[in-house]
Short mmCIF file of C-alpha atoms in Angstrom, two decimals:
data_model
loop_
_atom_site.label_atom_id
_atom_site.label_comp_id
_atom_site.label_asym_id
_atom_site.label_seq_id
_atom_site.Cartn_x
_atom_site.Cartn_y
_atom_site.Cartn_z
CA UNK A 1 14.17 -216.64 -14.90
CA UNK A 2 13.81 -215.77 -11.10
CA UNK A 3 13.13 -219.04 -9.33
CA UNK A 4 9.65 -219.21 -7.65
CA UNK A 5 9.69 -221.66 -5.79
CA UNK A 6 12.17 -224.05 -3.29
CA UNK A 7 11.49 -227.39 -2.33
CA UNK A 8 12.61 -227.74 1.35
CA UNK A 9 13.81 -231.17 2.70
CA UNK A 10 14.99 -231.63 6.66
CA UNK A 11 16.13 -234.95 5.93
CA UNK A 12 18.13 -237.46 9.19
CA UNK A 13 18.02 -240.41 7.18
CA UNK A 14 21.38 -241.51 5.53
CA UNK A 15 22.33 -241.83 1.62
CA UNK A 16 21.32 -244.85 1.19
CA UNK A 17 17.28 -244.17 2.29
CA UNK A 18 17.16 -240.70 1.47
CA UNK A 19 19.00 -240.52 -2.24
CA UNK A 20 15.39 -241.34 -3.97
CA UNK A 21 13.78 -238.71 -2.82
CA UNK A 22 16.67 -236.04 -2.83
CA UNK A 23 17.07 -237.44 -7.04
CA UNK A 24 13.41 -237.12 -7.57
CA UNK A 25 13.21 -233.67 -5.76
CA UNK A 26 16.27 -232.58 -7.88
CA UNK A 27 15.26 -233.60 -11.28
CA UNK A 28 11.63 -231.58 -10.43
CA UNK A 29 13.89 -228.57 -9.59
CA UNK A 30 16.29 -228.06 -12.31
CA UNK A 31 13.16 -229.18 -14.84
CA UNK A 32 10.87 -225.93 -13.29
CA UNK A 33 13.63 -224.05 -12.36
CA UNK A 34 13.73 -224.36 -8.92
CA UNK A 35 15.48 -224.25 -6.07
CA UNK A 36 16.18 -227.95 -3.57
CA UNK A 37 17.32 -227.37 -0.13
CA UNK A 38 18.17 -230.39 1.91
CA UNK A 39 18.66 -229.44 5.55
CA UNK A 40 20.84 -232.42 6.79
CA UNK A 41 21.19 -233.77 10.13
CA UNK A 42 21.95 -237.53 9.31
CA UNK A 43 25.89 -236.86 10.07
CA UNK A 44 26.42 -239.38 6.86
CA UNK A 45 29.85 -238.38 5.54
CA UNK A 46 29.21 -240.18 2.29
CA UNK A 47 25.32 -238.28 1.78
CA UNK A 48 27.38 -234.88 2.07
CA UNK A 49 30.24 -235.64 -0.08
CA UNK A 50 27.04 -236.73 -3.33
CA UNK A 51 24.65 -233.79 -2.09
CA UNK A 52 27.59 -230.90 -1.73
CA UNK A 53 28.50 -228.67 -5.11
CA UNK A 54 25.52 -231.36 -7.22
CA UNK A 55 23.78 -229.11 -9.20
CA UNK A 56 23.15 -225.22 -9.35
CA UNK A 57 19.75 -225.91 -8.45
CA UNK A 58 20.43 -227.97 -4.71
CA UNK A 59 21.56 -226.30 -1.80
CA UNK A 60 22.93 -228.55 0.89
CA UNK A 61 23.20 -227.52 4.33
CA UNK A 62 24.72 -229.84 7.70
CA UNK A 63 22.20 -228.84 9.56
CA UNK A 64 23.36 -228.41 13.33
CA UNK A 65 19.41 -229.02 14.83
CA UNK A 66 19.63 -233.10 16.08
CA UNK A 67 15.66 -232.34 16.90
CA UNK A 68 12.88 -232.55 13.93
CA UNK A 69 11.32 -229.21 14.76
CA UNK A 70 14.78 -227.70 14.64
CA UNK A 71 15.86 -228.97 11.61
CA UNK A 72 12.04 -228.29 9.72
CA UNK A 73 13.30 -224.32 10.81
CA UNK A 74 16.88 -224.83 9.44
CA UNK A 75 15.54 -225.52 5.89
CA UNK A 76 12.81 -223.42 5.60
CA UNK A 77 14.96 -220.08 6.75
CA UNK A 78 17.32 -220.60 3.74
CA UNK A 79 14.67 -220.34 1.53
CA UNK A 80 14.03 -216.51 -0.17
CA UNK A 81 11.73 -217.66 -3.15
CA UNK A 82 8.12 -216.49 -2.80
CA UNK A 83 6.88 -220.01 -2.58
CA UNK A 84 7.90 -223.14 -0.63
CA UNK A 85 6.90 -227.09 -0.84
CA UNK A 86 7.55 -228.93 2.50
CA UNK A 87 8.99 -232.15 1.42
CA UNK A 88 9.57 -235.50 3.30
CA UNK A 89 12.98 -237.65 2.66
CA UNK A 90 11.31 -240.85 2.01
CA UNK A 91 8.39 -239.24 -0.76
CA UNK A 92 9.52 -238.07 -4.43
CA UNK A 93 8.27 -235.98 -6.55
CA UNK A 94 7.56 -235.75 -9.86
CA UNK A 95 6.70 -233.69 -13.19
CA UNK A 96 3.41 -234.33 -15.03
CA UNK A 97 3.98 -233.14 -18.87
CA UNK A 98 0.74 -233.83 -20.07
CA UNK A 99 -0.81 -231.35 -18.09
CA UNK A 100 -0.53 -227.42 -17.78
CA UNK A 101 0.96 -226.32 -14.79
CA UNK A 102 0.10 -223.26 -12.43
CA UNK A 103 1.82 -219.78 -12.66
CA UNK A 104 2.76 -218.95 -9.08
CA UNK A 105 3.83 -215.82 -10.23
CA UNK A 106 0.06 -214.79 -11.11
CA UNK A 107 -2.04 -216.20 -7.81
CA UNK A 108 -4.36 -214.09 -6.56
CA UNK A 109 -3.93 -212.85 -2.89
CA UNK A 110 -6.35 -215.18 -1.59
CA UNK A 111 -4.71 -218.29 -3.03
CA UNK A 112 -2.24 -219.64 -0.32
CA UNK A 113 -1.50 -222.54 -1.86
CA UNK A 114 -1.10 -225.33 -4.01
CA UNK A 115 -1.69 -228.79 -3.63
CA UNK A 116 -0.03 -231.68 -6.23
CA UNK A 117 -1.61 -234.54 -7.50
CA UNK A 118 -0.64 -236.89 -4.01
CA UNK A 119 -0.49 -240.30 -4.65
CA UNK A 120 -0.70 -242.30 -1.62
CA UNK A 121 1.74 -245.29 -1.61
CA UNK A 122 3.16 -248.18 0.56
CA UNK A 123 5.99 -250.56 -0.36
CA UNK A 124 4.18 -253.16 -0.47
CA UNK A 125 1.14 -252.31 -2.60
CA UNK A 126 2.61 -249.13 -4.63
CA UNK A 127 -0.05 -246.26 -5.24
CA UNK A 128 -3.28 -247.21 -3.42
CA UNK A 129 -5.00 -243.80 -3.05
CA UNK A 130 -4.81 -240.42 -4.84
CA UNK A 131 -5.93 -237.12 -3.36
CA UNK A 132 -6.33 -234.27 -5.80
CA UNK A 133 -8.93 -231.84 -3.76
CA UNK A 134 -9.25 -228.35 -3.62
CA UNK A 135 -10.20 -226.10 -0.98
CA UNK A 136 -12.48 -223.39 -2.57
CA UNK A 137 -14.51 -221.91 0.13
CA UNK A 138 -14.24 -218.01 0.15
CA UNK A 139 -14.17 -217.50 4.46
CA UNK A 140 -12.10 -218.93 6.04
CA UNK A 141 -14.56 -220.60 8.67
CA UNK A 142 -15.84 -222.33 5.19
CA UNK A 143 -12.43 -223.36 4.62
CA UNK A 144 -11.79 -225.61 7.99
CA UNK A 145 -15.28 -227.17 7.43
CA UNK A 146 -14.32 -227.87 4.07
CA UNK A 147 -11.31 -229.54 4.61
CA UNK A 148 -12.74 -231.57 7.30
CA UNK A 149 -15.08 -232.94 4.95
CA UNK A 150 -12.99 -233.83 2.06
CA UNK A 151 -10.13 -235.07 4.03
CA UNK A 152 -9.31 -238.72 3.46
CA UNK A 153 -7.66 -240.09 6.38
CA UNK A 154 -4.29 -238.75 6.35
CA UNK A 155 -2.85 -235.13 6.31
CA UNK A 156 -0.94 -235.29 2.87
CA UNK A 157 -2.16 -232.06 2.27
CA UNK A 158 0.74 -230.79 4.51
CA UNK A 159 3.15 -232.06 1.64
CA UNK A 160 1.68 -229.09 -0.71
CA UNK A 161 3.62 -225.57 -2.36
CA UNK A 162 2.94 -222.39 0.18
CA UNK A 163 3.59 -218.54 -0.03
CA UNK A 164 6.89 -217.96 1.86
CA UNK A 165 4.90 -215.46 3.55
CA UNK A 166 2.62 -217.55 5.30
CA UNK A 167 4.32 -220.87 5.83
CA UNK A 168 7.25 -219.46 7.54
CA UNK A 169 5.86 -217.29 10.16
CA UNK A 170 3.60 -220.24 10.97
CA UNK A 171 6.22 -222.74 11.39
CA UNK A 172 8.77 -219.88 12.93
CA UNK A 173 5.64 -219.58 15.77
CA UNK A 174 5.42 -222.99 16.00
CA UNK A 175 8.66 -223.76 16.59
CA UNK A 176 9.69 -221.42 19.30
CA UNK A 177 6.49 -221.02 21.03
CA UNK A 178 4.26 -224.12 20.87
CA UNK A 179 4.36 -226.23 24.30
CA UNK A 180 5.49 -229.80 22.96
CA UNK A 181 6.62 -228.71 19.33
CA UNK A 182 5.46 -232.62 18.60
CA UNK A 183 5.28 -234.01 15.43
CA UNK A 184 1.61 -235.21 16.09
CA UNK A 185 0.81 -231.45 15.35
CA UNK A 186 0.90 -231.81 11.75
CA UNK A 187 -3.28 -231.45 11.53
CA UNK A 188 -3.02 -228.25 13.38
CA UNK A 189 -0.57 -226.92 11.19
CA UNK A 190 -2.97 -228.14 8.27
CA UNK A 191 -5.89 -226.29 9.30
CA UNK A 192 -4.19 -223.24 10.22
CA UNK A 193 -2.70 -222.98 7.01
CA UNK A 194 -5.81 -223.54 5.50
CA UNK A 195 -7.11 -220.71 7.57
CA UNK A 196 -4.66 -218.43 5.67
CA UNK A 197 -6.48 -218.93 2.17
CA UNK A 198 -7.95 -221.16 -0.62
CA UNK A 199 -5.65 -223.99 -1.86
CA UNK A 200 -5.81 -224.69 -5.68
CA UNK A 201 -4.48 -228.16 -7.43
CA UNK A 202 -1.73 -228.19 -9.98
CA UNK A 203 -2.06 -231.21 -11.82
CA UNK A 204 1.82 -231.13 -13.16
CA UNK A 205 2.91 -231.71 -9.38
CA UNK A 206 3.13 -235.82 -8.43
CA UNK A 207 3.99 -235.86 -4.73
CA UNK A 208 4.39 -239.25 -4.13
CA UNK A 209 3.71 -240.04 -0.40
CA UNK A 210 5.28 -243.01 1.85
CA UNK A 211 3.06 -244.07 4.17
CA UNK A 212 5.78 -246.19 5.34
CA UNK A 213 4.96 -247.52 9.42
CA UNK A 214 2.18 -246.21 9.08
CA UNK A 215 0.44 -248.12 6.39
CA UNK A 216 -1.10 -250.84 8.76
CA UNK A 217 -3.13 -250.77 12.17
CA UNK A 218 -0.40 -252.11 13.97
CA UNK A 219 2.21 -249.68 12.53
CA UNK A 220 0.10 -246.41 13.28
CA UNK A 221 -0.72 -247.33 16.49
CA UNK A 222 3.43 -247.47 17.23
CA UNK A 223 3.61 -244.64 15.25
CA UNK A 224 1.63 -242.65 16.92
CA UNK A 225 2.38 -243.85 20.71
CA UNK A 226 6.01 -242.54 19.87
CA UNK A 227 4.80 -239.06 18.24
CA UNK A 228 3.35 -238.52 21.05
CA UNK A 229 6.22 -240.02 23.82
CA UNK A 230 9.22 -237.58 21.68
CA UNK A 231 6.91 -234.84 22.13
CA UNK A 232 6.74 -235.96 26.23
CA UNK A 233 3.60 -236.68 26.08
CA UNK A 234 1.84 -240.18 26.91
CA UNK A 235 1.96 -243.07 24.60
CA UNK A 236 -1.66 -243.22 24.86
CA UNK A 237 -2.32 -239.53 24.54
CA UNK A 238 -3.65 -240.16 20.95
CA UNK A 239 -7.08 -239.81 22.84
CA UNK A 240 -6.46 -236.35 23.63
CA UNK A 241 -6.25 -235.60 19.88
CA UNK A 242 -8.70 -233.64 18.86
CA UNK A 243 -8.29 -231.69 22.04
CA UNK A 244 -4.77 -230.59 21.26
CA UNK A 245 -6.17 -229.80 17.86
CA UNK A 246 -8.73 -227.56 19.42
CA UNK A 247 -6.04 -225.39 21.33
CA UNK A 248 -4.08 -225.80 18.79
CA UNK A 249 -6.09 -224.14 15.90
CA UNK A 250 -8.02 -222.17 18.28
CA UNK A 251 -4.41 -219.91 19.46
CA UNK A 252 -2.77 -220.81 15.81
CA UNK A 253 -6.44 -218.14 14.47
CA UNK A 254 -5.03 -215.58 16.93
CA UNK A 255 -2.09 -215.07 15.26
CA UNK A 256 -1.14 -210.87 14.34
CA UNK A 257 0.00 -211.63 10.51
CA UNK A 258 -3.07 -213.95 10.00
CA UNK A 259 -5.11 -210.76 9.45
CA UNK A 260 -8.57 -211.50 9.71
CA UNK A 261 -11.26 -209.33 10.30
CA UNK A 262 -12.42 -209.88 14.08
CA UNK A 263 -15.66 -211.08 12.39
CA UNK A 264 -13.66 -213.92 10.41
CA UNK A 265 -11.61 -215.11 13.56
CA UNK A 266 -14.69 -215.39 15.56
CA UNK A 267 -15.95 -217.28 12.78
CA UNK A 268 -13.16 -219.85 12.68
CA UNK A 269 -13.02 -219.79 16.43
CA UNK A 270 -16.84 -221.44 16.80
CA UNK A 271 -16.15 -223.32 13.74
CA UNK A 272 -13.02 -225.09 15.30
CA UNK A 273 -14.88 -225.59 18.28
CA UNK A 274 -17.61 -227.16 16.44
CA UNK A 275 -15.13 -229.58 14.45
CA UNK A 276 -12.12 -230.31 16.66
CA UNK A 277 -13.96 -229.59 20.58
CA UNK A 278 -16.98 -231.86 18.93
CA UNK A 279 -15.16 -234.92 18.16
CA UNK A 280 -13.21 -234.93 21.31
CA UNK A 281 -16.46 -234.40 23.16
CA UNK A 282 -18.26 -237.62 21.46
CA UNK A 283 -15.19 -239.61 22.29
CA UNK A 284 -15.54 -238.03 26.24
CA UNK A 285 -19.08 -239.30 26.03
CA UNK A 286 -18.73 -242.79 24.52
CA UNK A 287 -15.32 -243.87 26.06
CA UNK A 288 -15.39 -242.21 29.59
CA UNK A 289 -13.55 -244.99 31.39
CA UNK A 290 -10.41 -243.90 29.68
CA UNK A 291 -10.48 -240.56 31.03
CA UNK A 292 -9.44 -238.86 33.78
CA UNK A 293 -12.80 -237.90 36.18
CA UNK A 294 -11.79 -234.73 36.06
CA UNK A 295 -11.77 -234.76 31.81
CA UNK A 296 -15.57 -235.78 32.40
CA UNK A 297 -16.79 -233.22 34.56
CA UNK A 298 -15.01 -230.27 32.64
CA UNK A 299 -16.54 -231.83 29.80
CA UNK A 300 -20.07 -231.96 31.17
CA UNK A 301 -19.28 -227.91 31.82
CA UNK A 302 -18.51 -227.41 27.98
CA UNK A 303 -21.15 -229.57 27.03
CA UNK A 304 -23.55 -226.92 28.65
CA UNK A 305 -21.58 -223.88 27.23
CA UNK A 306 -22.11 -221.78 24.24
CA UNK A 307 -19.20 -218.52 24.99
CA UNK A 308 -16.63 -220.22 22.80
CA UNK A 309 -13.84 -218.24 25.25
CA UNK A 310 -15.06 -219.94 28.26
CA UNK A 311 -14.53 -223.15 26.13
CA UNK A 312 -11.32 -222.61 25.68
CA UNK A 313 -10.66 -221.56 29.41
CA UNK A 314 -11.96 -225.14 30.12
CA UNK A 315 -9.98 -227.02 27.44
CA UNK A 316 -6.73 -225.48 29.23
CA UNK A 317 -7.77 -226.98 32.21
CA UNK A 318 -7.95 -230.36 30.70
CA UNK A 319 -4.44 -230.00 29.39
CA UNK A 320 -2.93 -230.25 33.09
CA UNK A 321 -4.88 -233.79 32.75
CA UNK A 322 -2.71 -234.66 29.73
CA UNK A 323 0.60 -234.01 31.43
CA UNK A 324 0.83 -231.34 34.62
CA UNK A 325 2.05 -228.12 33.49
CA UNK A 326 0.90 -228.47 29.89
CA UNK A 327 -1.58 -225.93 30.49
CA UNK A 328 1.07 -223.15 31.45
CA UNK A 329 2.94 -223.96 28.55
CA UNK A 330 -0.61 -223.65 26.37
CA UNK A 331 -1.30 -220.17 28.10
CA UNK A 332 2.43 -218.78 26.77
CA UNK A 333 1.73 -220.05 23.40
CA UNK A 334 -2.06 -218.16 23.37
CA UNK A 335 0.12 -215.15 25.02
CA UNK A 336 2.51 -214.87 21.93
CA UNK A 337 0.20 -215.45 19.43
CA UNK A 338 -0.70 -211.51 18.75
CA UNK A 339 2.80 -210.92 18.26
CA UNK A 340 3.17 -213.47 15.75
#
């Protein structure tokens, strides 16, 4: 049987952290037939020597990338299956027999992927939320509005199985173009995926997902201060969220191999103005005295515009506010979207 699918792991953390997910990931593989790869960049002599020549079904690599975005590349370009499943090395995974599960082989085009049964768990409290939606909308506009309403406070979503063919150019893009290649991108990535087509559930999939720091108040707020600090960024640029988002999405819809109609990305152009631009226009509006004066006035100027271009054109100009020359950097990524 010609494996469909390969579970992709960048894992840094050593034997001792990681070996629970890596066992759990394995035992999924060799049950569906497919294929592990865990992209290592721990440097743990004694994680190689359990990992290397395991099972017919892992391929371990010592990865070279010391960086996250690097090493999220490294796994994902040894995979040649048609389908891929992002995996973190603190979650596990796990096979649900009392269910049917989905033929990947027979998706229809418009299917890009496949979200498990995500079960939302901390150490200290085990499984304390389970996500199971769909995204069903037929446009893609639909899609982004769709997933901003279902959504349930955290992006495990992201942890779901993708065509090959549209995960990897994203992340590819991402990687070498995007101006901080920060981890606090993950929502972008999200939506644009979502973009890309509907995303069905397969309830034989358990992706088990550690919310680890950032299970309390306290631990997301140091969580996200140092997202945003290795990505050099601000610790407080958390504010600028849903800004970021906006350019984000907004260049991520321009893409070449996205392939929508210029009717469809218009569409999901006003609609991710109308989501991501919206929110960071009510925060503008009820917490000015964080932001810069100049964040105020250009947001007075959107405020008053309906051309969802010159939105954009403004939003870069707020980006200098976030960190000077962040808006140059934002103007090469929109530059080498069409050829991506």
């Amino acid at each position: 049987m010609v494996a469909q699918l390969s579970i992709c792991m960048p894992s840094n953390r050593p034997l001792t952290t990681s070996r629970g997910s890596i066992e759990s990931a394995l035992a999924y593989a060799e049950k569906i037939g497919a294929q592990l790869i865990v992209s290592d960049n721990s440097r743990d002599p004694e994680k190689r020597t359990f990992l290397e020549n395991r099972s017919p079904h892992l391929l371990y690599h010592s990865s070279p990338s010391a960086d996250a975005s690097g090493n999220w590349m490294e796994a994902f370009s040894l995979a040649d299956t048609p389908f891929v499943l992002p995996m973190g090395d603190d979650d596990q995974i796990h096979f649900n027999a009392g269910e049917t599960p989905v033929d990947l082989s027979a998706l229809p085009d418009d299917v890009v992927g496949v979200r498990p049964q995500t079960q939302i768990w901390t150490a200290e409290t085990g499984v304390c939320q389970t996500e199971c939606f769909a995204i069903d909308a037929l446009s893609a506009a639909e899609r982004l509005q769709e997933f901003s309403r279902k959504v349930m406070g955290n992006n495990s979503i992201f942890y779901s199985i993708y065509r090959t063919s549209s995960f990897v150019p994203l992340l590819r893009f991402f990687t070498q173009a995007h101006p901080t290649k920060g981890g606090c991108c993950d929502w972008s990535l999200s939506f644009a995926l979502i973009t890309a087509g509907r995303m069905i559930h397969d309830p034989t999939l358990v992706y088990r997902y550690d919310l680890g720091i950032w299970a309390t108040e306290k631990g997301i707020a140091a969580a996200s201060s140092n997202l945003y600090q290795k990505a050099g960024l601000a610790a407080d640029s958390e504010k600028y969220a849903a800004l970021l988002r906006f350019l984000d999405v907004h260049i991520f819809a321009l893409r070449g191999s996205l392939r929508l109609s210029p009717a469809e990305c218009s569409d999901v152009l006003l609609m991710n103005g109308r989501l991501a631009m919206a929110e960071f226009l009510q925060s503008v509006r009820t917490k000015a005295a964080e932001y810069d004066e100049v964040v105020v006035y250009l947001a007075e100027l959107i405020e008053q515009e309906r051309e969802i271009e010159t939105i954009f054109h403004l939003a870069l100009l707020m980006a200098d506010c976030i960190k000077p020359g962040l808006k140059d950097g934002y103007i090469r990524f929109f530059q080498a979207a069409a050829a991506a």
